[in-house]
Amino acid sequence: MNRLKIVLLAFFAFSITGCLEEFNNIELKEDGSGTFVSTVDMSTLIEMAEAMGNGEDIDKEVMDTTIQMQALAEADTTQSEEMKELLKNGELHLMMNTEEKIFKFTTTIPFSNAQQLQLLLSGAVSINATEGVFKNILGGKSDEPPTGVEQAPAMPDLNSVYDVKVENGKISRKVNMERYNALKQNPEVSQMQQLAATGMSMTSSIVFKLPAPAKKVDNTLLQVSDDKLTVGIRYNMLEILDGPEKFEYTIEY
């Protein structure tokens, strides 16, 4: 196994749950259906691999593949039947080019109604399904890490502290204090706070393309386009640890 694969597997849990940089784009139609597109950019891991190589070049690898999520969803025993039905219509697109320092994957999932969008915005998309794809692509044969590779601890999903509600003409996200307090007890959180103290960021952005102009937004961090059909927010997820209320929002349209 080349050095890049070792680094990717060692940092996998950190990357997938404490996304280094994620972009979420939601396009809503008048009937409540739409498309949820989430891109996670892990290109920084290639730079980490180079740094660990003391200046040596890492093996050149190029990958551009699209995987249908139906089989992965059906095999995932951790998800409800409702979620499996939603995930099986999605696809996962992986791009990796070590020479150009590109490593990212995009999940595209169509949804039919507000309830399905609420599931997606609540962070319920299966991490296990995505992990299965990476194990197959990177040559993993089991749940055990390769010989000589230390298993990285799974970092908590910071956005899981929010309750998301989607209804006709309204999208809201509010802090669930019970989940937030439980998150603070997670032993991995102290490591994340140390990362925040060094200036490191885990950027997340959410952009909604609305079927009608926004009538009201209650958070000054939300950016609204001139035609009021696009509303978005971009923030450092590590800041959630010290003040989750800062990233609550309500959008009415």
PDB file of C-alpha atoms in Angstrom:
ATOM      1  CA  MET A   1       0.000   0.000   0.000  1.00  0.00           C
ATOM      2  CA  ASN A   2       1.430   3.394  -0.935  1.00  0.00           C
ATOM      3  CA  ARG A   3       1.821   6.226   1.533  1.00  0.00           C
ATOM      4  CA  LEU A   4      -1.264   8.108   0.313  1.00  0.00           C
ATOM      5  CA  LYS A   5      -3.538   5.148   1.005  1.00  0.00           C
ATOM      6  CA  ILE A   6      -2.084   4.753   4.477  1.00  0.00           C
ATOM      7  CA  VAL A   7      -2.643   8.414   5.314  1.00  0.00           C
ATOM      8  CA  LEU A   8      -6.181   8.381   3.914  1.00  0.00           C
ATOM      9  CA  LEU A   9      -7.144   5.372   5.990  1.00  0.00           C
ATOM     10  CA  ALA A  10      -5.447   6.705   9.118  1.00  0.00           C
ATOM     11  CA  PHE A  11      -7.261  10.013   8.877  1.00  0.00           C
ATOM     12  CA  PHE A  12     -10.490   8.596   7.443  1.00  0.00           C
ATOM     13  CA  ALA A  13     -12.685   8.807  10.532  1.00  0.00           C
ATOM     14  CA  PHE A  14     -11.541  12.368  11.212  1.00  0.00           C
ATOM     15  CA  SER A  15     -12.153  13.494   7.661  1.00  0.00           C
ATOM     16  CA  ILE A  16     -15.549  11.983   7.189  1.00  0.00           C
ATOM     17  CA  THR A  17     -17.127  13.120  10.461  1.00  0.00           C
ATOM     18  CA  GLY A  18     -15.218  16.329  11.135  1.00  0.00           C
ATOM     19  CA  CYS A  19     -15.225  17.365   7.484  1.00  0.00           C
ATOM     20  CA  LEU A  20     -12.260  19.589   6.672  1.00  0.00           C
ATOM     21  CA  GLU A  21     -14.428  21.539   4.245  1.00  0.00           C
ATOM     22  CA  GLU A  22     -17.971  20.778   3.182  1.00  0.00           C
ATOM     23  CA  PHE A  23     -20.386  22.439   0.784  1.00  0.00           C
ATOM     24  CA  ASN A  24     -24.108  21.667   0.913  1.00  0.00           C
ATOM     25  CA  ASN A  25     -26.397  22.885  -1.854  1.00  0.00           C
ATOM     26  CA  ILE A  26     -30.140  22.336  -1.682  1.00  0.00           C
ATOM     27  CA  GLU A  27     -32.404  23.154  -4.611  1.00  0.00           C
ATOM     28  CA  LEU A  28     -36.091  23.294  -3.672  1.00  0.00           C
ATOM     29  CA  LYS A  29     -39.050  23.122  -6.044  1.00  0.00           C
ATOM     30  CA  GLU A  30     -42.555  24.459  -5.469  1.00  0.00           C
ATOM     31  CA  ASP A  31     -43.969  20.983  -4.780  1.00  0.00           C
ATOM     32  CA  GLY A  32     -41.460  20.356  -1.969  1.00  0.00           C
ATOM     33  CA  SER A  33     -39.179  18.077  -3.962  1.00  0.00           C
ATOM     34  CA  GLY A  34     -35.629  18.901  -4.931  1.00  0.00           C
ATOM     35  CA  THR A  35     -31.991  17.864  -4.885  1.00  0.00           C
ATOM     36  CA  PHE A  36     -29.493  17.699  -2.020  1.00  0.00           C
ATOM     37  CA  VAL A  37     -25.845  17.926  -3.086  1.00  0.00           C
ATOM     38  CA  SER A  38     -23.061  17.629  -0.511  1.00  0.00           C
ATOM     39  CA  THR A  39     -19.375  17.968  -1.398  1.00  0.00           C
ATOM     40  CA  VAL A  40     -16.590  17.186   1.061  1.00  0.00           C
ATOM     41  CA  ASP A  41     -13.142  18.488   0.129  1.00  0.00           C
ATOM     42  CA  MET A  42     -10.314  16.498   1.717  1.00  0.00           C
ATOM     43  CA  SER A  43      -7.528  17.758  -0.540  1.00  0.00           C
ATOM     44  CA  THR A  44      -5.581  18.808   2.555  1.00  0.00           C
ATOM     45  CA  LEU A  45      -4.889  15.142   3.235  1.00  0.00           C
ATOM     46  CA  ILE A  46      -2.717  14.956   0.130  1.00  0.00           C
ATOM     47  CA  GLU A  47      -0.617  17.806   1.492  1.00  0.00           C
ATOM     48  CA  MET A  48      -0.378  15.912   4.796  1.00  0.00           C
ATOM     49  CA  ALA A  49       0.879  12.856   2.917  1.00  0.00           C
ATOM     50  CA  GLU A  50       3.550  14.939   1.204  1.00  0.00           C
ATOM     51  CA  ALA A  51       4.613  16.487   4.501  1.00  0.00           C
ATOM     52  CA  MET A  52       4.946  13.060   6.097  1.00  0.00           C
ATOM     53  CA  GLY A  53       7.128  11.993   3.185  1.00  0.00           C
ATOM     54  CA  ASN A  54       9.861  14.516   4.036  1.00  0.00           C
ATOM     55  CA  GLY A  55       9.746  16.053   0.583  1.00  0.00           C
ATOM     56  CA  GLU A  56       9.422  12.799  -1.343  1.00  0.00           C
ATOM     57  CA  ASP A  57       6.792  12.680  -4.059  1.00  0.00           C
ATOM     58  CA  ILE A  58       3.755  10.563  -3.307  1.00  0.00           C
ATOM     59  CA  ASP A  59       2.566   8.042  -5.857  1.00  0.00           C
ATOM     60  CA  LYS A  60       0.578   9.624  -8.667  1.00  0.00           C
ATOM     61  CA  GLU A  61      -3.031   8.545  -8.589  1.00  0.00           C
ATOM     62  CA  VAL A  62      -5.998   9.750 -10.627  1.00  0.00           C
ATOM     63  CA  MET A  63      -9.520   8.629  -9.904  1.00  0.00           C
ATOM     64  CA  ASP A  64     -12.848   9.900 -11.240  1.00  0.00           C
ATOM     65  CA  THR A  65     -15.706   7.534 -10.542  1.00  0.00           C
ATOM     66  CA  THR A  66     -19.427   7.615  -9.794  1.00  0.00           C
ATOM     67  CA  ILE A  67     -21.033   4.987  -7.589  1.00  0.00           C
ATOM     68  CA  GLN A  68     -24.769   4.354  -7.245  1.00  0.00           C
ATOM     69  CA  MET A  69     -25.764   4.200  -3.576  1.00  0.00           C
ATOM     70  CA  GLN A  70     -28.610   1.677  -3.880  1.00  0.00           C
ATOM     71  CA  ALA A  71     -26.578  -1.425  -3.014  1.00  0.00           C
ATOM     72  CA  LEU A  72     -24.797   0.398  -0.197  1.00  0.00           C
ATOM     73  CA  ALA A  73     -28.094   1.620   1.258  1.00  0.00           C
ATOM     74  CA  GLU A  74     -29.647  -1.847   1.179  1.00  0.00           C
ATOM     75  CA  ALA A  75     -26.631  -3.340   2.958  1.00  0.00           C
ATOM     76  CA  ASP A  76     -26.585  -0.680   5.690  1.00  0.00           C
ATOM     77  CA  THR A  77     -28.304  -2.181   8.741  1.00  0.00           C
ATOM     78  CA  THR A  78     -27.977   1.036  10.772  1.00  0.00           C
ATOM     79  CA  GLN A  79     -30.554   2.986   8.757  1.00  0.00           C
ATOM     80  CA  SER A  80     -34.345   3.009   8.845  1.00  0.00           C
ATOM     81  CA  GLU A  81     -36.317   1.750   5.874  1.00  0.00           C
ATOM     82  CA  GLU A  82     -37.316   5.352   5.171  1.00  0.00           C
ATOM     83  CA  MET A  83     -33.697   6.436   4.991  1.00  0.00           C
ATOM     84  CA  LYS A  84     -32.710   3.451   2.860  1.00  0.00           C
ATOM     85  CA  GLU A  85     -35.460   4.342   0.395  1.00  0.00           C
ATOM     86  CA  LEU A  86     -34.082   7.877   0.206  1.00  0.00           C
ATOM     87  CA  LEU A  87     -30.425   6.904  -0.090  1.00  0.00           C
ATOM     88  CA  LYS A  88     -30.910   4.297  -2.793  1.00  0.00           C
ATOM     89  CA  ASN A  89     -31.706   7.019  -5.317  1.00  0.00           C
ATOM     90  CA  GLY A  90     -28.441   8.809  -4.630  1.00  0.00           C
ATOM     91  CA  GLU A  91     -24.998   8.616  -6.153  1.00  0.00           C
ATOM     92  CA  LEU A  92     -21.480   9.253  -4.903  1.00  0.00           C
ATOM     93  CA  HIS A  93     -18.888  10.889  -7.151  1.00  0.00           C
ATOM     94  CA  LEU A  94     -15.242  10.570  -6.112  1.00  0.00           C
ATOM     95  CA  MET A  95     -12.440  12.667  -7.581  1.00  0.00           C
ATOM     96  CA  MET A  96      -8.780  12.230  -6.684  1.00  0.00           C
ATOM     97  CA  ASN A  97      -5.713  13.596  -8.452  1.00  0.00           C
ATOM     98  CA  THR A  98      -2.596  13.574  -6.313  1.00  0.00           C
ATOM     99  CA  GLU A  99      -0.544  15.639  -8.736  1.00  0.00           C
ATOM    100  CA  GLU A 100      -3.105  18.456  -8.736  1.00  0.00           C
ATOM    101  CA  LYS A 101      -3.799  17.954  -5.012  1.00  0.00           C
ATOM    102  CA  ILE A 102      -7.488  17.196  -5.474  1.00  0.00           C
ATOM    103  CA  PHE A 103      -9.379  14.783  -3.258  1.00  0.00           C
ATOM    104  CA  LYS A 104     -13.117  15.250  -2.801  1.00  0.00           C
ATOM    105  CA  PHE A 105     -16.380  13.418  -3.059  1.00  0.00           C
ATOM    106  CA  THR A 106     -19.866  14.636  -3.905  1.00  0.00           C
ATOM    107  CA  THR A 107     -23.080  12.970  -2.792  1.00  0.00           C
ATOM    108  CA  THR A 108     -26.207  13.791  -4.802  1.00  0.00           C
ATOM    109  CA  ILE A 109     -29.576  12.698  -3.419  1.00  0.00           C
ATOM    110  CA  PRO A 110     -32.989  13.665  -4.830  1.00  0.00           C
ATOM    111  CA  PHE A 111     -35.808  14.118  -2.306  1.00  0.00           C
ATOM    112  CA  SER A 112     -39.577  14.147  -2.778  1.00  0.00           C
ATOM    113  CA  ASN A 113     -40.921  16.098   0.182  1.00  0.00           C
ATOM    114  CA  ALA A 114     -40.142  18.223   3.233  1.00  0.00           C
ATOM    115  CA  GLN A 115     -39.754  15.209   5.523  1.00  0.00           C
ATOM    116  CA  GLN A 116     -37.024  13.717   3.357  1.00  0.00           C
ATOM    117  CA  LEU A 117     -35.177  17.033   3.182  1.00  0.00           C
ATOM    118  CA  GLN A 118     -35.414  17.296   6.953  1.00  0.00           C
ATOM    119  CA  LEU A 119     -33.705  13.911   7.278  1.00  0.00           C
ATOM    120  CA  LEU A 120     -30.887  15.026   4.998  1.00  0.00           C
ATOM    121  CA  LEU A 121     -30.384  18.358   6.759  1.00  0.00           C
ATOM    122  CA  SER A 122     -30.320  16.590  10.123  1.00  0.00           C
ATOM    123  CA  GLY A 123     -27.111  14.844   9.074  1.00  0.00           C
ATOM    124  CA  ALA A 124     -28.790  11.464   8.754  1.00  0.00           C
ATOM    125  CA  VAL A 125     -27.026  10.545   5.499  1.00  0.00           C
ATOM    126  CA  SER A 126     -25.232   7.246   6.112  1.00  0.00           C
ATOM    127  CA  ILE A 127     -21.560   7.642   6.984  1.00  0.00           C
ATOM    128  CA  ASN A 128     -21.276   3.869   6.906  1.00  0.00           C
ATOM    129  CA  ALA A 129     -22.297   3.771   3.250  1.00  0.00           C
ATOM    130  CA  THR A 130     -19.611   6.281   2.324  1.00  0.00           C
ATOM    131  CA  GLU A 131     -17.026   4.444   4.407  1.00  0.00           C
ATOM    132  CA  GLY A 132     -17.829   1.251   2.527  1.00  0.00           C
ATOM    133  CA  VAL A 133     -17.104   2.959  -0.779  1.00  0.00           C
ATOM    134  CA  PHE A 134     -13.725   4.194   0.434  1.00  0.00           C
ATOM    135  CA  LYS A 135     -12.740   0.795   1.777  1.00  0.00           C
ATOM    136  CA  ASN A 136     -13.439  -0.791  -1.585  1.00  0.00           C
ATOM    137  CA  ILE A 137     -11.649   1.910  -3.566  1.00  0.00           C
ATOM    138  CA  LEU A 138      -8.624   2.101  -1.288  1.00  0.00           C
ATOM    139  CA  GLY A 139      -8.238  -1.640  -1.076  1.00  0.00           C
ATOM    140  CA  GLY A 140      -9.629  -2.255   2.401  1.00  0.00           C
ATOM    141  CA  LYS A 141     -10.706  -5.851   2.937  1.00  0.00           C
ATOM    142  CA  SER A 142     -12.265  -5.642   6.371  1.00  0.00           C
ATOM    143  CA  ASP A 143     -13.153  -3.369   9.246  1.00  0.00           C
ATOM    144  CA  GLU A 144      -9.577  -3.614  10.502  1.00  0.00           C
ATOM    145  CA  PRO A 145      -7.031  -0.972   9.404  1.00  0.00           C
ATOM    146  CA  PRO A 146      -4.051  -2.127   7.327  1.00  0.00           C
ATOM    147  CA  THR A 147      -0.986  -3.458   9.132  1.00  0.00           C
ATOM    148  CA  GLY A 148       1.083  -0.618  10.559  1.00  0.00           C
ATOM    149  CA  VAL A 149      -1.760   1.901  10.331  1.00  0.00           C
ATOM    150  CA  GLU A 150      -3.180   3.254  13.545  1.00  0.00           C
ATOM    151  CA  GLN A 151      -6.968   3.583  13.548  1.00  0.00           C
ATOM    152  CA  ALA A 152      -7.906   7.244  13.944  1.00  0.00           C
ATOM    153  CA  PRO A 153     -10.617   7.998  16.519  1.00  0.00           C
ATOM    154  CA  ALA A 154     -13.961   9.020  15.070  1.00  0.00           C
ATOM    155  CA  MET A 155     -14.564  12.707  15.599  1.00  0.00           C
ATOM    156  CA  PRO A 156     -18.120  13.724  16.570  1.00  0.00           C
ATOM    157  CA  ASP A 157     -20.444  15.351  14.066  1.00  0.00           C
ATOM    158  CA  LEU A 158     -20.710  18.914  15.365  1.00  0.00           C
ATOM    159  CA  ASN A 159     -23.799  19.744  13.309  1.00  0.00           C
ATOM    160  CA  SER A 160     -25.686  16.953  15.086  1.00  0.00           C
ATOM    161  CA  VAL A 161     -26.425  19.330  17.985  1.00  0.00           C
ATOM    162  CA  TYR A 162     -29.124  21.037  15.909  1.00  0.00           C
ATOM    163  CA  ASP A 163     -32.766  20.136  15.420  1.00  0.00           C
ATOM    164  CA  VAL A 164     -33.811  20.870  11.845  1.00  0.00           C
ATOM    165  CA  LYS A 165     -37.435  21.401  10.859  1.00  0.00           C
ATOM    166  CA  VAL A 166     -38.680  21.757   7.289  1.00  0.00           C
ATOM    167  CA  GLU A 167     -42.255  22.709   6.513  1.00  0.00           C
ATOM    168  CA  ASN A 168     -44.111  24.520   3.771  1.00  0.00           C
ATOM    169  CA  GLY A 169     -42.396  27.880   3.301  1.00  0.00           C
ATOM    170  CA  LYS A 170     -40.092  27.569   6.315  1.00  0.00           C
ATOM    171  CA  ILE A 171     -36.743  25.998   7.236  1.00  0.00           C
ATOM    172  CA  SER A 172     -35.375  26.284  10.770  1.00  0.00           C
ATOM    173  CA  ARG A 173     -32.394  25.022  12.743  1.00  0.00           C
ATOM    174  CA  LYS A 174     -32.257  25.288  16.538  1.00  0.00           C
ATOM    175  CA  VAL A 175     -29.836  23.993  19.166  1.00  0.00           C
ATOM    176  CA  ASN A 176     -30.823  20.841  21.019  1.00  0.00           C
ATOM    177  CA  MET A 177     -29.189  21.508  24.394  1.00  0.00           C
ATOM    178  CA  GLU A 178     -29.412  17.879  25.504  1.00  0.00           C
ATOM    179  CA  ARG A 179     -27.385  16.739  22.500  1.00  0.00           C
ATOM    180  CA  TYR A 180     -25.021  19.698  22.857  1.00  0.00           C
ATOM    181  CA  ASN A 181     -24.279  18.871  26.504  1.00  0.00           C
ATOM    182  CA  ALA A 182     -23.737  15.229  25.555  1.00  0.00           C
ATOM    183  CA  LEU A 183     -21.349  16.314  22.807  1.00  0.00           C
ATOM    184  CA  LYS A 184     -19.300  18.325  25.300  1.00  0.00           C
ATOM    185  CA  GLN A 185     -18.733  15.121  27.281  1.00  0.00           C
ATOM    186  CA  ASN A 186     -17.209  13.363  24.272  1.00  0.00           C
ATOM    187  CA  PRO A 187     -13.465  12.844  24.968  1.00  0.00           C
ATOM    188  CA  GLU A 188     -12.622  13.719  21.362  1.00  0.00           C
ATOM    189  CA  VAL A 189     -14.092  17.210  21.768  1.00  0.00           C
ATOM    190  CA  SER A 190     -11.076  18.399  23.768  1.00  0.00           C
ATOM    191  CA  GLN A 191      -8.864  17.517  20.790  1.00  0.00           C
ATOM    192  CA  MET A 192     -11.117  19.518  18.516  1.00  0.00           C
ATOM    193  CA  GLN A 193     -10.918  22.488  20.881  1.00  0.00           C
ATOM    194  CA  GLN A 194      -7.133  22.261  20.736  1.00  0.00           C
ATOM    195  CA  LEU A 195      -7.343  22.354  16.945  1.00  0.00           C
ATOM    196  CA  ALA A 196      -9.531  25.446  17.154  1.00  0.00           C
ATOM    197  CA  ALA A 197      -6.973  27.128  19.424  1.00  0.00           C
ATOM    198  CA  THR A 198      -4.298  26.665  16.746  1.00  0.00           C
ATOM    199  CA  GLY A 199      -6.430  28.527  14.218  1.00  0.00           C
ATOM    200  CA  MET A 200      -7.508  25.446  12.292  1.00  0.00           C
ATOM    201  CA  SER A 201     -10.966  25.565  10.749  1.00  0.00           C
ATOM    202  CA  MET A 202     -13.521  23.051   9.520  1.00  0.00           C
ATOM    203  CA  THR A 203     -15.584  25.077   7.113  1.00  0.00           C
ATOM    204  CA  SER A 204     -19.194  24.274   6.356  1.00  0.00           C
ATOM    205  CA  SER A 205     -21.533  26.060   3.985  1.00  0.00           C
ATOM    206  CA  ILE A 206     -25.239  25.555   3.331  1.00  0.00           C
ATOM    207  CA  VAL A 207     -26.922  27.191   0.348  1.00  0.00           C
ATOM    208  CA  PHE A 208     -30.654  27.027  -0.334  1.00  0.00           C
ATOM    209  CA  LYS A 209     -32.077  27.768  -3.770  1.00  0.00           C
ATOM    210  CA  LEU A 210     -35.670  28.600  -2.914  1.00  0.00           C
ATOM    211  CA  PRO A 211     -38.789  28.223  -5.093  1.00  0.00           C
ATOM    212  CA  ALA A 212     -39.971  31.673  -3.961  1.00  0.00           C
ATOM    213  CA  PRO A 213     -38.241  34.821  -2.629  1.00  0.00           C
ATOM    214  CA  ALA A 214     -37.181  34.787   1.016  1.00  0.00           C
ATOM    215  CA  LYS A 215     -39.527  36.844   3.189  1.00  0.00           C
ATOM    216  CA  LYS A 216     -37.607  36.665   6.445  1.00  0.00           C
ATOM    217  CA  VAL A 217     -34.237  35.463   7.765  1.00  0.00           C
ATOM    218  CA  ASP A 218     -33.310  35.825  11.428  1.00  0.00           C
ATOM    219  CA  ASN A 219     -29.518  35.448  11.416  1.00  0.00           C
ATOM    220  CA  THR A 220     -27.199  38.173  10.145  1.00  0.00           C
ATOM    221  CA  LEU A 221     -24.716  35.494   9.057  1.00  0.00           C
ATOM    222  CA  LEU A 222     -27.185  34.399   6.385  1.00  0.00           C
ATOM    223  CA  GLN A 223     -26.418  35.904   2.992  1.00  0.00           C
ATOM    224  CA  VAL A 224     -29.351  36.605   0.677  1.00  0.00           C
ATOM    225  CA  SER A 225     -29.052  37.114  -3.078  1.00  0.00           C
ATOM    226  CA  ASP A 226     -30.476  40.241  -4.715  1.00  0.00           C
ATOM    227  CA  ASP A 227     -33.475  38.326  -6.053  1.00  0.00           C
ATOM    228  CA  LYS A 228     -33.913  36.680  -2.613  1.00  0.00           C
ATOM    229  CA  LEU A 229     -34.091  33.236  -4.200  1.00  0.00           C
ATOM    230  CA  THR A 230     -30.756  32.070  -2.776  1.00  0.00           C
ATOM    231  CA  VAL A 231     -29.916  32.054   0.939  1.00  0.00           C
ATOM    232  CA  GLY A 232     -26.703  30.692   2.421  1.00  0.00           C
ATOM    233  CA  ILE A 233     -24.463  30.564   5.459  1.00  0.00           C
ATOM    234  CA  ARG A 234     -20.763  29.732   5.792  1.00  0.00           C
ATOM    235  CA  TYR A 235     -19.052  29.104   9.125  1.00  0.00           C
ATOM    236  CA  ASN A 236     -16.297  27.333  11.028  1.00  0.00           C
ATOM    237  CA  MET A 237     -17.831  24.244  12.626  1.00  0.00           C
ATOM    238  CA  LEU A 238     -15.287  24.338  15.460  1.00  0.00           C
ATOM    239  CA  GLU A 239     -16.987  27.510  16.716  1.00  0.00           C
ATOM    240  CA  ILE A 240     -20.067  25.422  17.501  1.00  0.00           C
ATOM    241  CA  LEU A 241     -18.214  24.077  20.545  1.00  0.00           C
ATOM    242  CA  ASP A 242     -18.232  27.483  22.252  1.00  0.00           C
ATOM    243  CA  GLY A 243     -21.490  28.961  20.975  1.00  0.00           C
ATOM    244  CA  PRO A 244     -23.881  26.799  18.956  1.00  0.00           C
ATOM    245  CA  GLU A 245     -26.652  29.420  19.076  1.00  0.00           C
ATOM    246  CA  LYS A 246     -24.576  31.555  16.723  1.00  0.00           C
ATOM    247  CA  PHE A 247     -25.459  29.274  13.822  1.00  0.00           C
ATOM    248  CA  GLU A 248     -29.164  28.822  14.434  1.00  0.00           C
ATOM    249  CA  TYR A 249     -31.407  30.165  11.706  1.00  0.00           C
ATOM    250  CA  THR A 250     -34.931  30.428  10.368  1.00  0.00           C
ATOM    251  CA  ILE A 251     -35.717  31.051   6.708  1.00  0.00           C
ATOM    252  CA  GLU A 252     -39.251  31.910   5.600  1.00  0.00           C
ATOM    253  CA  TYR A 253     -40.221  32.166   1.949  1.00  0.00           C
TER     254      TYR A 253
END
